[in-house]
CSV table of C-alpha atoms and ligand atoms in Angstrom, one decimal:
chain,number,residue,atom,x,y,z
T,148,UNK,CA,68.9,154.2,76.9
T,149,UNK,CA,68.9,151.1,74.9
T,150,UNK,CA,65.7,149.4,75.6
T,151,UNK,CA,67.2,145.8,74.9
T,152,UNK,CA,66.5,142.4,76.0
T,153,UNK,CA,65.5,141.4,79.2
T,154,UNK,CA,65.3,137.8,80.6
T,155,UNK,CA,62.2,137.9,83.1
T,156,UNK,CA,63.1,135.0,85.8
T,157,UNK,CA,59.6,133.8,87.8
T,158,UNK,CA,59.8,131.6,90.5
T,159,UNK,CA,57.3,130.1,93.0
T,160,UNK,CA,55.4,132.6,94.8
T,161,UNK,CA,51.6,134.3,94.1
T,162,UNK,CA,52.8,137.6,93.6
T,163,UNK,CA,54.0,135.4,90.0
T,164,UNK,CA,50.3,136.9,88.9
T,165,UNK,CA,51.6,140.0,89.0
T,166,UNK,CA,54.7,139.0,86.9
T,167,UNK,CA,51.8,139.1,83.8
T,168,UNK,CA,51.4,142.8,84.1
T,169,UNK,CA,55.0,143.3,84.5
T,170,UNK,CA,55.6,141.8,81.5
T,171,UNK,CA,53.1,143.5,79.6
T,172,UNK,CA,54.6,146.9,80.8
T,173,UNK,CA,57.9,146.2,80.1
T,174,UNK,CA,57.3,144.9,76.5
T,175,UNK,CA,54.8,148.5,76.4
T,176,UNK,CA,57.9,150.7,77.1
T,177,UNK,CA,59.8,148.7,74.1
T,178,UNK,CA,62.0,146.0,75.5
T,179,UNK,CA,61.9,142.9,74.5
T,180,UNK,CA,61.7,139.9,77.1
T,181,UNK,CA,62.2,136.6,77.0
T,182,UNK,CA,60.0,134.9,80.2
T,183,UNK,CA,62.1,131.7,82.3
T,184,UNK,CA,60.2,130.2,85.0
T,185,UNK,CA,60.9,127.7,87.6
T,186,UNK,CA,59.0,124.1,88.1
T,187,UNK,CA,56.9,126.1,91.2
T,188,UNK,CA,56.0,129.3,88.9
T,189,UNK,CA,54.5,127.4,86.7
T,190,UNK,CA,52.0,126.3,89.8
T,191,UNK,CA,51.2,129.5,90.4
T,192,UNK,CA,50.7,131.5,86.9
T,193,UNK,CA,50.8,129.0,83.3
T,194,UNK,CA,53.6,129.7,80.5
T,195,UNK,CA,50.5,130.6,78.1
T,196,UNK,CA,49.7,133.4,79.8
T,197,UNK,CA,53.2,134.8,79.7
T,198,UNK,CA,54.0,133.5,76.1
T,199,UNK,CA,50.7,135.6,75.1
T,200,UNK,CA,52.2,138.6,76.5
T,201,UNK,CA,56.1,138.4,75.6
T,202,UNK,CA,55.0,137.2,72.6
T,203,UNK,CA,57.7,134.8,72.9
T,204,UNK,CA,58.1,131.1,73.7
T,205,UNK,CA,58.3,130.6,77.3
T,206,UNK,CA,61.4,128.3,78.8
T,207,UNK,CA,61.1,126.6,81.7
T,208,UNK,CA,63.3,123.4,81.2
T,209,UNK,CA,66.5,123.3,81.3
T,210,UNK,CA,66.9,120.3,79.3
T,211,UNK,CA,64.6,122.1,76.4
T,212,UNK,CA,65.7,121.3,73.2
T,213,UNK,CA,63.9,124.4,71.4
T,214,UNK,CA,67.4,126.0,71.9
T,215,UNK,CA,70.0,124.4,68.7
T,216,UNK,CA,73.2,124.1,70.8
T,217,UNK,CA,71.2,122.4,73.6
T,218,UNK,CA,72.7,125.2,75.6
T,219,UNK,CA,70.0,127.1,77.1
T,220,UNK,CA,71.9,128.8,80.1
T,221,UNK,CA,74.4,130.4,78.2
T,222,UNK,CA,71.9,131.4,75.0
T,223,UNK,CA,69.7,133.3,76.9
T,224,UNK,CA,72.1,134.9,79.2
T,225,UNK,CA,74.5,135.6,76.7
T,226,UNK,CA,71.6,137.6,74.6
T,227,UNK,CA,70.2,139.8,77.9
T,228,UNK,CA,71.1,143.2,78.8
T,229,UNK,CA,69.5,142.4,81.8
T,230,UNK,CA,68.3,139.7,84.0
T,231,UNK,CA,65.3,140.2,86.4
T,232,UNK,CA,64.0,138.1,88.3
T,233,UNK,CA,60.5,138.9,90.1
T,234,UNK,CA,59.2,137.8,92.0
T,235,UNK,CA,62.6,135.9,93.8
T,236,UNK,CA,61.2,133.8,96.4
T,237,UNK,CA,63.3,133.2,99.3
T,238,UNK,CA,64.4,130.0,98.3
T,239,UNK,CA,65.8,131.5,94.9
T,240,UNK,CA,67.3,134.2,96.8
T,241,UNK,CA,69.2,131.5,99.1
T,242,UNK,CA,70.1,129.9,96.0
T,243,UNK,CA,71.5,132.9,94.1
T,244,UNK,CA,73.4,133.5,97.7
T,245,UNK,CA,75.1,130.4,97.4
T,246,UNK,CA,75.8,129.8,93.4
T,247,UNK,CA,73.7,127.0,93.3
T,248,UNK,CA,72.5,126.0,89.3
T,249,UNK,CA,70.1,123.3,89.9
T,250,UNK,CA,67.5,124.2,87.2
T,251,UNK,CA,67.4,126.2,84.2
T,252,UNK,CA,66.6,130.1,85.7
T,253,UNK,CA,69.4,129.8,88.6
T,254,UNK,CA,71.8,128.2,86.1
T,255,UNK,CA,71.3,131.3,83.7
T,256,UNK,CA,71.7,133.6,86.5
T,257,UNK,CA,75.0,132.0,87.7
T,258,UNK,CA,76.1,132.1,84.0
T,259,UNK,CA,75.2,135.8,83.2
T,260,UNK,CA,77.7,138.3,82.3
T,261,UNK,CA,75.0,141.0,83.0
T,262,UNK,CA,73.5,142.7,85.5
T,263,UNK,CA,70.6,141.0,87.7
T,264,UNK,CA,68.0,142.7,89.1
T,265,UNK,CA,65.8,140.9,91.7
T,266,UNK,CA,62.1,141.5,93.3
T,267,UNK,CA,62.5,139.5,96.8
T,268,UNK,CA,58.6,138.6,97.4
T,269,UNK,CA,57.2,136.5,100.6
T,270,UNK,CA,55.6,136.0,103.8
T,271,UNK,CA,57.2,139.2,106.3
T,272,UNK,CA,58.5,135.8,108.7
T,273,UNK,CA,60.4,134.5,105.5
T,274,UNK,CA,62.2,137.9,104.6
T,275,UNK,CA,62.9,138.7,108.4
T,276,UNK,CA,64.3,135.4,108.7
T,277,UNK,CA,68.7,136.0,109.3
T,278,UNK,CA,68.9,133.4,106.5
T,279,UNK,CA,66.9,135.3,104.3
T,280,UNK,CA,68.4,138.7,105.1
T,281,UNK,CA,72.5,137.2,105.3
T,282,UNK,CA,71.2,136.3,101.7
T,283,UNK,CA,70.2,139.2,100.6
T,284,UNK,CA,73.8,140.8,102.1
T,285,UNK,CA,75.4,138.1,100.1
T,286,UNK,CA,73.4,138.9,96.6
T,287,UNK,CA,74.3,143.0,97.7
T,288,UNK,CA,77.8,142.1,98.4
T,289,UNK,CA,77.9,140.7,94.7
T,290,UNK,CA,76.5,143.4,93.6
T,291,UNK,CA,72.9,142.3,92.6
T,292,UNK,CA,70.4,145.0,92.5
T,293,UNK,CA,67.2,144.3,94.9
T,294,UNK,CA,64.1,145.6,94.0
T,295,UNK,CA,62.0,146.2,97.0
T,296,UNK,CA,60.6,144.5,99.1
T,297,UNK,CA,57.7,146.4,100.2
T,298,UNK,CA,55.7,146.4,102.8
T,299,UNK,CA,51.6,145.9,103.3
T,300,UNK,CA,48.8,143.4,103.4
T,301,UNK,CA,50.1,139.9,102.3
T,302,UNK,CA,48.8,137.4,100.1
T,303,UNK,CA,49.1,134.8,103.5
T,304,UNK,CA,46.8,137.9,105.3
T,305,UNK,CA,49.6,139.0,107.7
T,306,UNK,CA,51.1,142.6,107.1
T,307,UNK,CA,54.2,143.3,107.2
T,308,UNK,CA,57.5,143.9,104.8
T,309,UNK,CA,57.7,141.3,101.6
T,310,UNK,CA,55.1,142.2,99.2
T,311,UNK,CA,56.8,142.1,95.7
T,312,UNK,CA,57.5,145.9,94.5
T,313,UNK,CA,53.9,146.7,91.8
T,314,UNK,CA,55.1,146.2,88.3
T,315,UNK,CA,55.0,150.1,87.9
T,316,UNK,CA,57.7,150.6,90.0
T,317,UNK,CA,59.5,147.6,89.0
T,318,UNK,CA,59.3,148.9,85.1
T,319,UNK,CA,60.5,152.1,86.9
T,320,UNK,CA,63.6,150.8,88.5
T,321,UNK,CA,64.5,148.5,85.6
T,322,UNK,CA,64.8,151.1,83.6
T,323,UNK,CA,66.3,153.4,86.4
T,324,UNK,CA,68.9,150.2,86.3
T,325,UNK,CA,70.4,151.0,82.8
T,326,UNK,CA,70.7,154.9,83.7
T,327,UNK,CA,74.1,156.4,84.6
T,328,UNK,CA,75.4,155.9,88.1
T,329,UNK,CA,76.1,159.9,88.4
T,330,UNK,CA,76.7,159.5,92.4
T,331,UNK,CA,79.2,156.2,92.0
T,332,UNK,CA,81.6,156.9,94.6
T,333,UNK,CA,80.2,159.6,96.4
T,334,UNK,CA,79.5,159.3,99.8
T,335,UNK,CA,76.1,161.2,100.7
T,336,UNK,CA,75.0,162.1,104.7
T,337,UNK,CA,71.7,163.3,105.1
T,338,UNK,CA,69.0,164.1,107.9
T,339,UNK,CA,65.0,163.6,107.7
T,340,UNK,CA,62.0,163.0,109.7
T,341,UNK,CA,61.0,165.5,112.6
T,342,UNK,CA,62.8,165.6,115.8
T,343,UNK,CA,60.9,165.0,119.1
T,344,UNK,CA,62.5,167.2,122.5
T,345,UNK,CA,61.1,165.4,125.5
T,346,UNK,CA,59.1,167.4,128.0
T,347,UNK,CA,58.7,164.7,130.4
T,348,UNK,CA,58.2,160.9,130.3
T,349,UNK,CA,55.6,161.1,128.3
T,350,UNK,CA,55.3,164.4,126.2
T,351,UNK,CA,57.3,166.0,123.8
T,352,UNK,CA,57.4,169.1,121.6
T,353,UNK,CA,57.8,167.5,117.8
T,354,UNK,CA,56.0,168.5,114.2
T,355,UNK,CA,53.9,167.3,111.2
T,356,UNK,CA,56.8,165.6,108.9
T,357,UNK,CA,55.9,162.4,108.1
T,358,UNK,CA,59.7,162.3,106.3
T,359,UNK,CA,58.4,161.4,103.0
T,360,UNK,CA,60.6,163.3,101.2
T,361,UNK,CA,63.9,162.7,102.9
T,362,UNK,CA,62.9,158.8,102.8
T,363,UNK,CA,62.4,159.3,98.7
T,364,UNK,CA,65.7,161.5,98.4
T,365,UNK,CA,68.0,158.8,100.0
T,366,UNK,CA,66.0,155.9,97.5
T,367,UNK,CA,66.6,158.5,94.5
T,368,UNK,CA,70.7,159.2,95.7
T,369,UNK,CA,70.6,155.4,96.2
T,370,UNK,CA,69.4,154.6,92.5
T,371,UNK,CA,72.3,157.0,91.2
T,372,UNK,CA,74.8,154.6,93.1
T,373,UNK,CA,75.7,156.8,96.2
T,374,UNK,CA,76.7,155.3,99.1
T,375,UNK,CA,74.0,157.1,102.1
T,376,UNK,CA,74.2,157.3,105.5
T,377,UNK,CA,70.8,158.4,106.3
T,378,UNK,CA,69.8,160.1,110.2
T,379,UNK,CA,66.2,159.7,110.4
T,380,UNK,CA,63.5,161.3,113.4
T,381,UNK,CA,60.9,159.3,114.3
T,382,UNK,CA,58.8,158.1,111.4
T,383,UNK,CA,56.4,155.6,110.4
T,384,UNK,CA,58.5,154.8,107.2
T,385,UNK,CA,60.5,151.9,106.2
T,386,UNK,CA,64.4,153.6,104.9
T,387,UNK,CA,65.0,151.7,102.4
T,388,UNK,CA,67.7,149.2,103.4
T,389,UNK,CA,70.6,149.7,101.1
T,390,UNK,CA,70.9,152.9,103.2
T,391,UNK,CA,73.0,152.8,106.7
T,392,UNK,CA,70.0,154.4,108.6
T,393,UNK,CA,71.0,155.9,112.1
T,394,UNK,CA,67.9,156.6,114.2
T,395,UNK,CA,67.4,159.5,116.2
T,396,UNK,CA,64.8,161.3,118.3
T,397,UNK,CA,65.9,165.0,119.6
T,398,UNK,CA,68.1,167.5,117.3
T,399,UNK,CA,70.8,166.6,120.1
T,400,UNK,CA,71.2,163.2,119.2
T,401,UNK,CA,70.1,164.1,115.3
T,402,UNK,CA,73.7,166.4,115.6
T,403,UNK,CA,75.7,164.1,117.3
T,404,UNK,CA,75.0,161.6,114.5
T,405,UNK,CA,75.8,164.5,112.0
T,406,UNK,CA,78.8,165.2,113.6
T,407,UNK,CA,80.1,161.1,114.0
T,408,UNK,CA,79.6,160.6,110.7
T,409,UNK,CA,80.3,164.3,108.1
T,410,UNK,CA,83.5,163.5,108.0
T,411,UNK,CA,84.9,162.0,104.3
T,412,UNK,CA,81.0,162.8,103.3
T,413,UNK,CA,80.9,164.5,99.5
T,414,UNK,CA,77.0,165.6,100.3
T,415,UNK,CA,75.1,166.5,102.9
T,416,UNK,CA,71.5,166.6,102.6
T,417,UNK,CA,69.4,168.0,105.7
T,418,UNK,CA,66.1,167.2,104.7
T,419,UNK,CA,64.7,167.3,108.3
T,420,UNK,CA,62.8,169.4,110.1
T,421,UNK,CA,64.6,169.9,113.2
T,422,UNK,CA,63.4,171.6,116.6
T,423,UNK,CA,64.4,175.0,116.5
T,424,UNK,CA,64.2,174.9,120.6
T,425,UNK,CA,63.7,172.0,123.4
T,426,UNK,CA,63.1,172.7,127.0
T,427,UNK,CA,65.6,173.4,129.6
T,428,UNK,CA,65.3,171.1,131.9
T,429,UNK,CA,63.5,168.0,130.9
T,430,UNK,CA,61.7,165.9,133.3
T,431,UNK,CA,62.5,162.1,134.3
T,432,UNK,CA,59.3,161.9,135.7
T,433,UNK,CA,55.8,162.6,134.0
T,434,UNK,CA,55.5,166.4,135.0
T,435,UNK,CA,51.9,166.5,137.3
T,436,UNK,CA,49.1,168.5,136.7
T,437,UNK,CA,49.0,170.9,139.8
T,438,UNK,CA,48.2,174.2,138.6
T,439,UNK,CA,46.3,176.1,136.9
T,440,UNK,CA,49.3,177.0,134.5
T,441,UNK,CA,52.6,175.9,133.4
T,442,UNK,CA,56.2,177.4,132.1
T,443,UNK,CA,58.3,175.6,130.0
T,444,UNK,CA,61.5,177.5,129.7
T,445,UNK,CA,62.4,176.7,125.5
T,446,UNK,CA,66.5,176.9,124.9
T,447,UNK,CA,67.8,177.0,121.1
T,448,UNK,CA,69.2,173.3,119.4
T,449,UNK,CA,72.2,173.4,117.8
T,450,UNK,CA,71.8,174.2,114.2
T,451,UNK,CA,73.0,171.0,112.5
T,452,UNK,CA,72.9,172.4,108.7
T,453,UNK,CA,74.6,175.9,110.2
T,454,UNK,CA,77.5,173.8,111.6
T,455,UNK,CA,78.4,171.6,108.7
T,456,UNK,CA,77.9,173.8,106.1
T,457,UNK,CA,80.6,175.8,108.2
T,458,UNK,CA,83.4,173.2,108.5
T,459,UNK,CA,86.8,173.8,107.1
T,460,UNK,CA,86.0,171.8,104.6
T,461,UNK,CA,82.5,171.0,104.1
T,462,UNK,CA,80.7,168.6,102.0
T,463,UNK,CA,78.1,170.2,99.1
T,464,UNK,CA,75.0,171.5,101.3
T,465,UNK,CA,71.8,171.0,100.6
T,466,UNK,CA,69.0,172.8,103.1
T,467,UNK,CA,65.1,172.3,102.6
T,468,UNK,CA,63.1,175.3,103.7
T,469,UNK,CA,59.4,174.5,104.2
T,470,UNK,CA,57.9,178.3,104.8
T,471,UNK,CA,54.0,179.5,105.1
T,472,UNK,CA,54.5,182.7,102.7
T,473,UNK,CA,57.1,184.6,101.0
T,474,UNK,CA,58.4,181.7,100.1
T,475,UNK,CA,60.9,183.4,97.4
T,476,UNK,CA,62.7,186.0,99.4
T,477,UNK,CA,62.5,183.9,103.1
T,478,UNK,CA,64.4,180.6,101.0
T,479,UNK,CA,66.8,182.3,99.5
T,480,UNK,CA,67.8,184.7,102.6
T,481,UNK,CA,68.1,181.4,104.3
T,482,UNK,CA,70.4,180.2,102.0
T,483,UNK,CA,72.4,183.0,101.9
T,484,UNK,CA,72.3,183.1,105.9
T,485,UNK,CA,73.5,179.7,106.1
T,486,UNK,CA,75.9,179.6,103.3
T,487,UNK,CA,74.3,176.9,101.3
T,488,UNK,CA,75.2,176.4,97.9
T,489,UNK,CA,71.8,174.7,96.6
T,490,UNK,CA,68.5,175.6,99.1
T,491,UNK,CA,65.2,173.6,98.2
T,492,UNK,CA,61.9,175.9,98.9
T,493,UNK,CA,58.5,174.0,99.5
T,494,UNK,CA,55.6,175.8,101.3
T,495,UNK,CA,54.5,173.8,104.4
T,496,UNK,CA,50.9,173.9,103.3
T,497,UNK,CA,51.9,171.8,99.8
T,498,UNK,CA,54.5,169.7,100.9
T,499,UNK,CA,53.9,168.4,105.2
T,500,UNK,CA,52.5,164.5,105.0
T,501,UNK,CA,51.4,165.1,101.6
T,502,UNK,CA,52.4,162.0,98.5
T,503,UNK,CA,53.5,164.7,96.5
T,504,UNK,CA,54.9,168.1,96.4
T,505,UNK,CA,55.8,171.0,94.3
T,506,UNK,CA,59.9,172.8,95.2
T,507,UNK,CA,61.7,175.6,93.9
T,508,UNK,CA,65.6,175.0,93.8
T,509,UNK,CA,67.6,178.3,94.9
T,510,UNK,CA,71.1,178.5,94.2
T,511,UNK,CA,73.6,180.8,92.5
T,512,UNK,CA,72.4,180.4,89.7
T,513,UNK,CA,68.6,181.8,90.3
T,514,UNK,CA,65.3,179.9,90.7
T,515,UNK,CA,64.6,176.7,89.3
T,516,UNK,CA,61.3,175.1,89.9
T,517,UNK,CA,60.1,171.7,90.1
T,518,UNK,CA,56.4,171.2,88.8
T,519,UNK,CA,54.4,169.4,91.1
T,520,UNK,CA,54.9,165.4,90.9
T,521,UNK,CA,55.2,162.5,93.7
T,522,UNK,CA,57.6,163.2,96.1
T,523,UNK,CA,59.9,160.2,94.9
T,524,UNK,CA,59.7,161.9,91.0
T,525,UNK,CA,60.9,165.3,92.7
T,526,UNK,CA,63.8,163.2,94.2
T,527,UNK,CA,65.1,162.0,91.6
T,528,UNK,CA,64.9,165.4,89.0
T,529,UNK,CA,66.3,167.2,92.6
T,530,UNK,CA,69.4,164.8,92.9
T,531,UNK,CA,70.0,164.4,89.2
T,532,UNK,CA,70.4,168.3,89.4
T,533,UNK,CA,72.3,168.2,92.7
T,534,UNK,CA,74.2,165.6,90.8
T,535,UNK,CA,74.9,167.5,87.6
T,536,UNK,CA,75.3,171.0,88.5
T,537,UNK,CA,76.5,170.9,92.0
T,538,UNK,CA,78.6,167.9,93.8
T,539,UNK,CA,80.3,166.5,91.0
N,93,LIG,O1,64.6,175.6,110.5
N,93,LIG,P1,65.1,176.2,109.2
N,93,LIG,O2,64.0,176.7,108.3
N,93,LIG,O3,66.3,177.1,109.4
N,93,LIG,O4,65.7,174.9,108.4
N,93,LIG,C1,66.4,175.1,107.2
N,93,LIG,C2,67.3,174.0,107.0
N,93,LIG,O5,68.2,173.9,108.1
N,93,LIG,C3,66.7,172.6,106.8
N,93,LIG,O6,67.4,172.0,105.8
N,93,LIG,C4,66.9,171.9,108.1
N,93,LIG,O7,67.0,170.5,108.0
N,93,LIG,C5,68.2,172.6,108.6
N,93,LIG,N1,68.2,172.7,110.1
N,93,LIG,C6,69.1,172.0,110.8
N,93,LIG,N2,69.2,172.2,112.2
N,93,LIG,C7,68.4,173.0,112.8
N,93,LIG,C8,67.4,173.7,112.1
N,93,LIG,C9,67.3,173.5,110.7
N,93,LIG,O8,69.9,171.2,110.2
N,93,LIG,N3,68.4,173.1,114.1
């Protein structure tokens, strides 16, 4: 990768302190950037600060006459590889949306002829708001890449989705940003999360994924420019919204999506860990507690990963395998059973709820392991390979 020039917009919001250590990161891994901040910035973090750490003069005017041509949109547009823009507050976002150029960062942005890159950061209400979120369409739409947001404790004290991205994973996606799109074009379909099958009203049979890793496998086929539909079981995760996410609860309904939506699909990816069985007859009403003991009669789900990978024509299939023991021979005899060409092998005891994870990819080709890492690392080295040596 080139580690150019970067233009680093700030605008008006307190998560502008953490543009300081964003800077300082960025400028660590080699690029050089060149800081423009709005009027309101400036209220919230000072130009010293970020002049100290660019080790460059700051502009915040658009009238500045540092620049010889008296040109200051064009210069520093016309020198970046990249503009980024973090945080974007939700009024720089709406203007973005709209083409307005009213001071000297928007103006640069409308006159780019590079990519932008932008860290939406404010109050949950704000970034809920339709306005905010037709914006953010828009800025998609025009192919602007949005960084986060995230979601958490807020500056404000509310919690909820806005907080700006942390400048790790900023640095992480910039440079992500100037990486090859290997999945352009493709279309990828995938399942995570658990399933639940209903008992009654009130109970079901479900199991411990939290859908960590299918949740950072549709970000890392995201970042590579796929286009994901993603079928998700119940979770406590946000998908992350470029994705079309279709939620489910049982396998029946997790299949029914599979099956509405394989077709034209170059990928699919079934991440989840679906029932094997739900109960026969499932009761409307909460079942009462009138003996001393109770049946359940368990009937087989469909088997979602079984049925596409056995279409005429089937999209490149990727099944997880999460297994106590005998990890090895159980993975690959259940890629060989299912007639998968790639098969990812975790044990349950490593990889259920757990931040990170350790896999072993089985395909034709052998074993290849992945060292342990955060789930969202193994992600991105598991679709970079699925990219590379399978689908494409
Ligand atoms: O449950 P099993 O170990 O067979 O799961 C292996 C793979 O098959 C996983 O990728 C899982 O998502 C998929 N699967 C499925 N439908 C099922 C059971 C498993 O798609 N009913």
């Amino acid at each position: 990768m080139n580690k150019s020039h970067l233009v680093l917009g700030i605008t008006g919001g307190i998560a502008a302190y953490k543009s300081a250590e964003l800077v300082r990161q960025l400028v660590k891994q080699g690029y050089t950037v060149q800081v423009a901040m709005t009027d309101a910035a400036c209220h919230f973090i000072t130009p010293t600060t970020l002049q100290a750490l660019s080790g460059k003069p700051v502009y915040t005017d658009q009238w500045d006459a540092i620049i010889p041509n008296g040109m200051p949109h064009i210069n520093l547009s016309r020198e970046a590889d990249a503009i980024v823009v973090a945080p974007a507050s939700a009024d720089f976002i709406a203007k973005l949306a709209n083409g307005l150029a009213d001071d000297l960062l928007s103006t640069l942005c409308l006159a780019r002829n590079c990519p932008l890159l932008i860290a939406p950061a404010m109050n949950k209400e704000m970034w809920l708001n339709p306005a905010t979120q037709r914006n953010i369409k828009q800025l998609i739409s025009d192919g602007v890449q949005i960084m986060g947001p995230d979601s958490g404790i807020q500056a404000c004290g509310e919690t909820g989705m806005g907080r700006m991205l942390e400048p790790e994973r900023l640095t992480q996606l910039i440079a992500d940003s100037f990486q090859p799109k290997l999945l352009s074009g493709k279309k990828i379909l995938m399942t995570a999360g658990p399933t639940y099958e209903a008992i009654d009203a009130v109970r079901g049979i479900t199991n411990r994924s939290s859908g960590k890793m299918g949740y950072a496998i549709c970000q890392a086929a995201l970042e590579l420019g796929a286009e994901v539909i993603l079928v998700s079981g119940p979770t406590a995760l946000t998908a992350p919204f470029q994705a079309k996410t279709i939620e489910v609860q049982s396998a029946a309904q997790m299949f029914d999506a599979v099956k509405c939506n394989v077709a034209g699909c170059d990928i699919f990816i079934a991440v989840a860990a679906v029932a094997d069985y739900r109960v026969a007859q499932e009761s409307i009403q909460k079942i009462k507690k009138s003996s001393s003991s109770l049946t359940l009669e368990l009937i087989p789900n469909p088997d979602i990963l079984a049925y596409v990978a056995a279409l005429a024509n089937p999209p490149y299939c990727v099944g997880f395998a999460a297994e106590s023991e005998n990890l090895a021979a159980y993975a690959e005899q259940k890629r060989l059973a299912k007639k998968l060409p790639l098969l990812v092998g975790n044990l349950a005891s490593q990889a259920i709820g757990s931040d990170d994870n350790e896999i072993l990819l089985f395909d034709d080709n052998g074993i290849h392991p992945l060292p342990r890492a955060d789930k969202l690392t193994l992600a991105r080295q598991l679709m970079q390979y699925i990219a590379q040596k399978g689908a494409i």
